[in-house]
């Protein structure tokens, strides 16, 4: 969450000349805001919708921005084995100004609590993220456009292959 997957992924797709898909956007376009889905139907219902969105988004050549929890799903983990996975990280010190709400796993407390929850979730998930990643970029200290340029350059040097994903 708040590593820059959605913002940077869009720029990388534009640079590479491929479609961009954001699994959160695919879900909200059909089912409404994520916060409402969590509140009215629960996280489990969101994960079911998210899994279908991931499966759809990974078809064909594209840059795909996953929601930060998407890779907890075993089928998604298996799917990603066939793709290039770009892990975006952000340091705790840089994340506070990026947490503007709309992420139900972080909402409900003050800004310090949101950072605490973010840190706890990030720490718990990092082994999974790292196990799936082809390459990692830290987004903490540089502008979005520069990071996107670096990722697109990396992808071009890597050459044509399977779809490129951000997670
Ligand atoms: N490198 C960066 N520098 C400054 N702000 C950033 C950077 N990357 C992302 N942000 C900001 O952080 C917020 C979350 O970015 P977003 O792309 O939605 O992250 P994610 O999809 O990983 O949750 C946005 O307001 C975005 O503009
Ligand atoms: O980490 C998570 O479990 C979530 C991350 C969010 O996406 P971003 O990572 O794009 O913020 C969104 O899918 C939902 O709020 C749950
Ligand atoms: Mg996002």
PDB file of N, CA, C and O in Angstrom, residues 78-120:
ATOM      1  N   UNK A  78       0.620 -18.403  -7.895  1.00  0.00           N
ATOM      2  CA  UNK A  78       0.959 -19.344  -8.970  1.00  0.00           C
ATOM      3  C   UNK A  78       0.949 -18.634 -10.323  1.00  0.00           C
ATOM      4  O   UNK A  78       1.853 -18.822 -11.147  1.00  0.00           O
ATOM      5  N   UNK A  79      -0.055 -17.795 -10.556  1.00  0.00           N
ATOM      6  CA  UNK A  79      -0.137 -17.060 -11.816  1.00  0.00           C
ATOM      7  C   UNK A  79       1.094 -16.192 -12.041  1.00  0.00           C
ATOM      8  O   UNK A  79       1.602 -16.059 -13.154  1.00  0.00           O
ATOM      9  N   UNK A  80       1.565 -15.557 -10.971  1.00  0.00           N
ATOM     10  CA  UNK A  80       2.671 -14.601 -11.121  1.00  0.00           C
ATOM     11  C   UNK A  80       3.992 -15.286 -11.451  1.00  0.00           C
ATOM     12  O   UNK A  80       4.923 -14.626 -11.940  1.00  0.00           O
ATOM     13  N   UNK A  81       4.061 -16.571 -11.229  1.00  0.00           N
ATOM     14  CA  UNK A  81       5.295 -17.288 -11.565  1.00  0.00           C
ATOM     15  C   UNK A  81       5.601 -17.174 -13.056  1.00  0.00           C
ATOM     16  O   UNK A  81       6.761 -17.269 -13.460  1.00  0.00           O
ATOM     17  N   UNK A  82       4.584 -16.947 -13.874  1.00  0.00           N
ATOM     18  CA  UNK A  82       4.792 -16.822 -15.313  1.00  0.00           C
ATOM     19  C   UNK A  82       4.976 -15.394 -15.788  1.00  0.00           C
ATOM     20  O   UNK A  82       4.949 -15.135 -16.993  1.00  0.00           O
ATOM     21  N   UNK A  83       5.154 -14.459 -14.877  1.00  0.00           N
ATOM     22  CA  UNK A  83       5.224 -13.048 -15.250  1.00  0.00           C
ATOM     23  C   UNK A  83       6.449 -12.373 -14.642  1.00  0.00           C
ATOM     24  O   UNK A  83       7.030 -12.875 -13.683  1.00  0.00           O
ATOM     25  N   UNK A  84       6.783 -11.225 -15.209  1.00  0.00           N
ATOM     26  CA  UNK A  84       7.804 -10.374 -14.604  1.00  0.00           C
ATOM     27  C   UNK A  84       7.136  -9.556 -13.506  1.00  0.00           C
ATOM     28  O   UNK A  84       6.174  -8.835 -13.766  1.00  0.00           O
ATOM     29  N   UNK A  85       7.648  -9.674 -12.296  1.00  0.00           N
ATOM     30  CA  UNK A  85       7.027  -8.997 -11.151  1.00  0.00           C
ATOM     31  C   UNK A  85       7.978  -7.924 -10.623  1.00  0.00           C
ATOM     32  O   UNK A  85       9.103  -8.219 -10.205  1.00  0.00           O
ATOM     33  N   UNK A  86       7.501  -6.679 -10.669  1.00  0.00           N
ATOM     34  CA  UNK A  86       8.283  -5.550 -10.152  1.00  0.00           C
ATOM     35  C   UNK A  86       7.743  -5.202  -8.767  1.00  0.00           C
ATOM     36  O   UNK A  86       6.596  -4.786  -8.627  1.00  0.00           O
ATOM     37  N   UNK A  87       8.573  -5.385  -7.758  1.00  0.00           N
ATOM     38  CA  UNK A  87       8.182  -5.044  -6.389  1.00  0.00           C
ATOM     39  C   UNK A  87       8.567  -3.593  -6.115  1.00  0.00           C
ATOM     40  O   UNK A  87       9.733  -3.215  -6.279  1.00  0.00           O
ATOM     41  N   UNK A  88       7.588  -2.790  -5.718  1.00  0.00           N
ATOM     42  CA  UNK A  88       7.859  -1.413  -5.303  1.00  0.00           C
ATOM     43  C   UNK A  88       7.807  -1.357  -3.787  1.00  0.00           C
ATOM     44  O   UNK A  88       6.838  -1.817  -3.182  1.00  0.00           O
ATOM     45  N   UNK A  89       8.846  -0.785  -3.190  1.00  0.00           N
ATOM     46  CA  UNK A  89       8.883  -0.644  -1.742  1.00  0.00           C
ATOM     47  C   UNK A  89       8.916   0.837  -1.371  1.00  0.00           C
ATOM     48  O   UNK A  89       9.295   1.687  -2.183  1.00  0.00           O
ATOM     49  N   UNK A  90       8.502   1.114  -0.146  1.00  0.00           N
ATOM     50  CA  UNK A  90       8.616   2.476   0.386  1.00  0.00           C
ATOM     51  C   UNK A  90       8.975   2.360   1.865  1.00  0.00           C
ATOM     52  O   UNK A  90       8.476   1.473   2.564  1.00  0.00           O
ATOM     53  N   UNK A  91       9.856   3.241   2.311  1.00  0.00           N
ATOM     54  CA  UNK A  91      10.283   3.209   3.705  1.00  0.00           C
ATOM     55  C   UNK A  91       9.214   3.821   4.610  1.00  0.00           C
ATOM     56  O   UNK A  91       8.464   4.709   4.191  1.00  0.00           O
ATOM     57  N   UNK A  92       9.215   3.366   5.841  1.00  0.00           N
ATOM     58  CA  UNK A  92       8.255   3.866   6.827  1.00  0.00           C
ATOM     59  C   UNK A  92       8.291   5.395   6.939  1.00  0.00           C
ATOM     60  O   UNK A  92       7.253   6.049   7.030  1.00  0.00           O
ATOM     61  N   UNK A  93       9.492   5.970   6.913  1.00  0.00           N
ATOM     62  CA  UNK A  93       9.618   7.419   7.091  1.00  0.00           C
ATOM     63  C   UNK A  93       8.976   8.202   5.952  1.00  0.00           C
ATOM     64  O   UNK A  93       8.637   9.377   6.121  1.00  0.00           O
ATOM     65  N   UNK A  94       8.844   7.575   4.796  1.00  0.00           N
ATOM     66  CA  UNK A  94       8.309   8.283   3.630  1.00  0.00           C
ATOM     67  C   UNK A  94       6.829   8.027   3.415  1.00  0.00           C
ATOM     68  O   UNK A  94       6.188   8.723   2.622  1.00  0.00           O
ATOM     69  N   UNK A  95       6.268   7.033   4.083  1.00  0.00           N
ATOM     70  CA  UNK A  95       4.930   6.600   3.713  1.00  0.00           C
ATOM     71  C   UNK A  95       3.830   7.484   4.307  1.00  0.00           C
ATOM     72  O   UNK A  95       2.749   7.586   3.742  1.00  0.00           O
ATOM     73  N   UNK A  96       4.108   8.140   5.433  1.00  0.00           N
ATOM     74  CA  UNK A  96       3.044   8.852   6.154  1.00  0.00           C
ATOM     75  C   UNK A  96       2.307   9.843   5.258  1.00  0.00           C
ATOM     76  O   UNK A  96       1.082   9.899   5.254  1.00  0.00           O
ATOM     77  N   UNK A  97       3.039  10.615   4.470  1.00  0.00           N
ATOM     78  CA  UNK A  97       2.395  11.659   3.661  1.00  0.00           C
ATOM     79  C   UNK A  97       1.638  11.080   2.480  1.00  0.00           C
ATOM     80  O   UNK A  97       0.957  11.811   1.769  1.00  0.00           O
ATOM     81  N   UNK A  98       1.763   9.776   2.274  1.00  0.00           N
ATOM     82  CA  UNK A  98       1.067   9.158   1.139  1.00  0.00           C
ATOM     83  C   UNK A  98      -0.249   8.486   1.546  1.00  0.00           C
ATOM     84  O   UNK A  98      -0.991   8.018   0.687  1.00  0.00           O
ATOM     85  N   UNK A  99      -0.511   8.380   2.845  1.00  0.00           N
ATOM     86  CA  UNK A  99      -1.687   7.631   3.307  1.00  0.00           C
ATOM     87  C   UNK A  99      -2.862   8.578   3.463  1.00  0.00           C
ATOM     88  O   UNK A  99      -3.087   9.150   4.522  1.00  0.00           O
ATOM     89  N   UNK A 100      -3.615   8.741   2.396  1.00  0.00           N
ATOM     90  CA  UNK A 100      -4.670   9.754   2.402  1.00  0.00           C
ATOM     91  C   UNK A 100      -6.071   9.174   2.617  1.00  0.00           C
ATOM     92  O   UNK A 100      -7.050   9.845   2.401  1.00  0.00           O
ATOM     93  N   UNK A 101      -6.161   7.922   3.046  1.00  0.00           N
ATOM     94  CA  UNK A 101      -7.479   7.333   3.258  1.00  0.00           C
ATOM     95  C   UNK A 101      -7.904   6.474   2.091  1.00  0.00           C
ATOM     96  O   UNK A 101      -7.211   6.377   1.074  1.00  0.00           O
ATOM     97  N   UNK A 102      -9.053   5.817   2.258  1.00  0.00           N
ATOM     98  CA  UNK A 102      -9.556   4.952   1.193  1.00  0.00           C
ATOM     99  C   UNK A 102      -8.964   3.564   1.206  1.00  0.00           C
ATOM    100  O   UNK A 102      -9.233   2.774   0.303  1.00  0.00           O
ATOM    101  N   UNK A 103      -8.134   3.275   2.203  1.00  0.00           N
ATOM    102  CA  UNK A 103      -7.586   1.921   2.358  1.00  0.00           C
ATOM    103  C   UNK A 103      -8.114   1.364   3.672  1.00  0.00           C
ATOM    104  O   UNK A 103      -7.578   1.667   4.745  1.00  0.00           O
ATOM    105  N   UNK A 104      -9.144   0.548   3.600  1.00  0.00           N
ATOM    106  CA  UNK A 104      -9.843   0.153   4.831  1.00  0.00           C
ATOM    107  C   UNK A 104      -8.962  -0.554   5.845  1.00  0.00           C
ATOM    108  O   UNK A 104      -9.251  -0.495   7.052  1.00  0.00           O
ATOM    109  N   UNK A 105      -7.884  -1.206   5.403  1.00  0.00           N
ATOM    110  CA  UNK A 105      -7.012  -1.877   6.370  1.00  0.00           C
ATOM    111  C   UNK A 105      -6.232  -0.872   7.218  1.00  0.00           C
ATOM    112  O   UNK A 105      -5.686  -1.234   8.258  1.00  0.00           O
ATOM    113  N   UNK A 106      -6.183   0.387   6.779  1.00  0.00           N
ATOM    114  CA  UNK A 106      -5.431   1.417   7.518  1.00  0.00           C
ATOM    115  C   UNK A 106      -6.335   2.449   8.166  1.00  0.00           C
ATOM    116  O   UNK A 106      -5.888   3.239   8.997  1.00  0.00           O
ATOM    117  N   UNK A 107      -7.597   2.488   7.788  1.00  0.00           N
ATOM    118  CA  UNK A 107      -8.506   3.536   8.254  1.00  0.00           C
ATOM    119  C   UNK A 107      -9.000   3.256   9.675  1.00  0.00           C
ATOM    120  O   UNK A 107      -8.908   2.148  10.184  1.00  0.00           O
ATOM    121  N   UNK A 108      -9.553   4.300  10.308  1.00  0.00           N
ATOM    122  CA  UNK A 108     -10.200   4.127  11.605  1.00  0.00           C
ATOM    123  C   UNK A 108      -9.435   4.716  12.765  1.00  0.00           C
ATOM    124  O   UNK A 108      -9.948   4.788  13.887  1.00  0.00           O
ATOM    125  N   UNK A 109      -8.200   5.143  12.544  1.00  0.00           N
ATOM    126  CA  UNK A 109      -7.425   5.770  13.614  1.00  0.00           C
ATOM    127  C   UNK A 109      -6.809   7.062  13.120  1.00  0.00           C
ATOM    128  O   UNK A 109      -7.204   7.587  12.087  1.00  0.00           O
ATOM    129  N   UNK A 110      -5.840   7.590  13.883  1.00  0.00           N
ATOM    130  CA  UNK A 110      -5.182   8.811  13.428  1.00  0.00           C
ATOM    131  C   UNK A 110      -4.021   8.457  12.488  1.00  0.00           C
ATOM    132  O   UNK A 110      -3.801   7.285  12.155  1.00  0.00           O
ATOM    133  N   UNK A 111      -3.293   9.484  12.066  1.00  0.00           N
ATOM    134  CA  UNK A 111      -2.233   9.272  11.069  1.00  0.00           C
ATOM    135  C   UNK A 111      -1.140   8.346  11.599  1.00  0.00           C
ATOM    136  O   UNK A 111      -0.628   7.500  10.855  1.00  0.00           O
ATOM    137  N   UNK A 112      -0.793   8.490  12.888  1.00  0.00           N
ATOM    138  CA  UNK A 112       0.258   7.619  13.451  1.00  0.00           C
ATOM    139  C   UNK A 112      -0.197   6.168  13.468  1.00  0.00           C
ATOM    140  O   UNK A 112       0.591   5.254  13.194  1.00  0.00           O
ATOM    141  N   UNK A 113      -1.460   5.957  13.799  1.00  0.00           N
ATOM    142  CA  UNK A 113      -1.987   4.582  13.804  1.00  0.00           C
ATOM    143  C   UNK A 113      -1.977   3.985  12.403  1.00  0.00           C
ATOM    144  O   UNK A 113      -1.703   2.801  12.219  1.00  0.00           O
ATOM    145  N   UNK A 114      -2.298   4.812  11.409  1.00  0.00           N
ATOM    146  CA  UNK A 114      -2.292   4.325  10.029  1.00  0.00           C
ATOM    147  C   UNK A 114      -0.884   3.872   9.636  1.00  0.00           C
ATOM    148  O   UNK A 114      -0.716   2.819   9.011  1.00  0.00           O
ATOM    149  N   UNK A 115       0.126   4.639  10.039  1.00  0.00           N
ATOM    150  CA  UNK A 115       1.510   4.254   9.723  1.00  0.00           C
ATOM    151  C   UNK A 115       1.874   2.967  10.461  1.00  0.00           C
ATOM    152  O   UNK A 115       2.520   2.075   9.902  1.00  0.00           O
ATOM    153  N   UNK A 116       1.449   2.859  11.720  1.00  0.00           N
ATOM    154  CA  UNK A 116       1.722   1.635  12.494  1.00  0.00           C
ATOM    155  C   UNK A 116       1.109   0.416  11.816  1.00  0.00           C
ATOM    156  O   UNK A 116       1.742  -0.639  11.685  1.00  0.00           O
ATOM    157  N   UNK A 117      -0.125   0.546  11.400  1.00  0.00           N
ATOM    158  CA  UNK A 117      -0.798  -0.582  10.729  1.00  0.00           C
ATOM    159  C   UNK A 117      -0.102  -0.898   9.406  1.00  0.00           C
ATOM    160  O   UNK A 117       0.087  -2.065   9.073  1.00  0.00           O
ATOM    161  N   UNK A 118       0.228   0.154   8.678  1.00  0.00           N
ATOM    162  CA  UNK A 118       0.934  -0.056   7.408  1.00  0.00           C
ATOM    163  C   UNK A 118       2.232  -0.836   7.655  1.00  0.00           C
ATOM    164  O   UNK A 118       2.533  -1.795   6.927  1.00  0.00           O
ATOM    165  N   UNK A 119       3.007  -0.426   8.672  1.00  0.00           N
ATOM    166  CA  UNK A 119       4.300  -1.062   8.931  1.00  0.00           C
ATOM    167  C   UNK A 119       4.128  -2.526   9.308  1.00  0.00           C
ATOM    168  O   UNK A 119       4.898  -3.402   8.877  1.00  0.00           O
ATOM    169  N   UNK A 120       3.139  -2.792  10.125  1.00  0.00           N
ATOM    170  CA  UNK A 120       2.888  -4.159  10.562  1.00  0.00           C
ATOM    171  C   UNK A 120       2.480  -5.053   9.381  1.00  0.00           C
ATOM    172  O   UNK A 120       2.971  -6.183   9.233  1.00  0.00           O
TER     173      UNK A 120
END
